[in-house]
Amino acid sequence: MTSRYDADTRALWMYAHPVGRPCFTPELLADVVAQQQEVELAPGTVDFFLNCSSVPGVYNLGGDLDLFRRLVEAGDQQALMRYAQACIRAINNNVSGLHADAVSMAVIQGDALGGGFEAALSCHVVIAERGSKLGFPEMMFNLFPGMGAYSLVARKAGPRIAEDLILNARIMSAEEMHALGLVDHLAEPGTGEQVARNVMRSMSSQLKGFRAFQRAKMHAFIRLTYQELEDVVREWVRGAMKLDRRDLRTMERLVKAQNRLHAGPEIVSA
């Protein structure tokens, strides 16, 4: 992961470029959380925190399926829980404005699947380029997206939409997700970052009000707490440890497909 700071907008741009498959490897997660903590330790220095990708055509394909498979096969529930907790720490930090009154933004330029879409939805503002594919395919291998998907979607679009997207493993276009209210701003292909700059400029005059509103939401009945994320993720770990050989083979096939195609023009949903 690399970062750059724009002093004019007081914006910190974070670009993910994991080695191998463009998913949330433990190394990428560690870098994300470390960068978030740097902002938290320097409150007042960052107004906007932007989550981006340097991988062409991919925002993030989600959890590290190869790691999941290996940990389930080894029966290592504790290691799987440690990985999941790292995920929800990053999610909670975005939801909480990095505990530094920063506005978290996702700039989706390509496919955001599973945990990748969860990470984007945890941000205050979601920008997606037209044609990007977004969704939760985890039911393909008998699991559910456990790092905040239901909590985040239910709050933004309603419980029935959350259940439909998750249980039917729907992969939809950015345009369709925008119609559901899960994407805030659409951008033409290749213009996601420029749209983000436009959004930041348009927010600048009302930034204090936006921050105050986000803080207020943390006290409202719809607030998303770390405890809720942790409770859900424990159920996710329990479910993962019950996957059978057929489910793990499906996961393995998806990993191989991602390995073959992640640099190509199309991305296999997983």
XYZ file of N, CA and C in Angstrom, residues 5-7 9-12 38-48 100-102 211:
66
model
N -0.235 12.564 0.284
C -1.011 13.611 0.965
C -1.119 14.833 0.070
N -2.331 15.334 -0.099
C -2.592 16.531 -0.878
C -2.878 17.661 0.107
N -1.920 18.580 0.238
C -2.052 19.640 1.235
C -3.185 20.595 0.898
N -6.188 20.043 -0.336
C -7.486 19.533 0.125
C -7.388 18.843 1.484
N -6.168 18.783 2.041
C -5.931 18.048 3.292
C -6.481 16.625 3.166
N -6.163 16.024 2.031
C -6.663 14.680 1.721
C -5.511 13.685 1.684
N -5.720 12.552 2.314
C -4.752 11.463 2.275
C -5.307 10.377 1.359
N -2.166 6.096 12.014
C -1.354 7.314 11.895
C -2.240 8.549 11.843
N -3.355 8.441 11.124
C -4.292 9.569 11.057
C -4.924 9.805 12.425
N -5.291 8.728 13.089
C -5.902 8.856 14.419
C -4.963 9.546 15.401
N -3.672 9.266 15.286
C -2.693 9.837 16.210
C -2.324 11.282 15.865
N -2.815 11.770 14.728
C -2.547 13.159 14.335
C -3.860 13.851 13.984
N -4.778 13.948 14.954
C -6.100 14.527 14.666
C -5.979 15.964 14.179
N -6.852 16.313 13.229
C -6.859 17.666 12.711
C -5.961 17.880 11.512
N -5.208 16.857 11.108
C -4.294 17.013 9.971
C -4.887 16.511 8.662
N -5.917 15.654 8.735
C -6.510 15.052 7.542
C -8.012 15.309 7.550
N -8.503 15.923 6.489
C -9.944 16.142 6.353
C -10.607 14.987 5.605
N -9.904 14.441 4.596
C -10.470 13.380 3.765
C -9.476 12.223 3.687
N -10.817 10.593 14.114
C -10.082 11.839 13.963
C -10.895 12.864 13.174
N -12.200 12.664 13.118
C -13.078 13.583 12.388
C -12.754 13.658 10.904
N -12.138 12.623 10.350
C -11.857 12.593 8.918
C -13.061 12.035 8.174
N -19.203 16.679 9.486
C -18.520 15.978 10.583
C -19.412 15.863 11.804
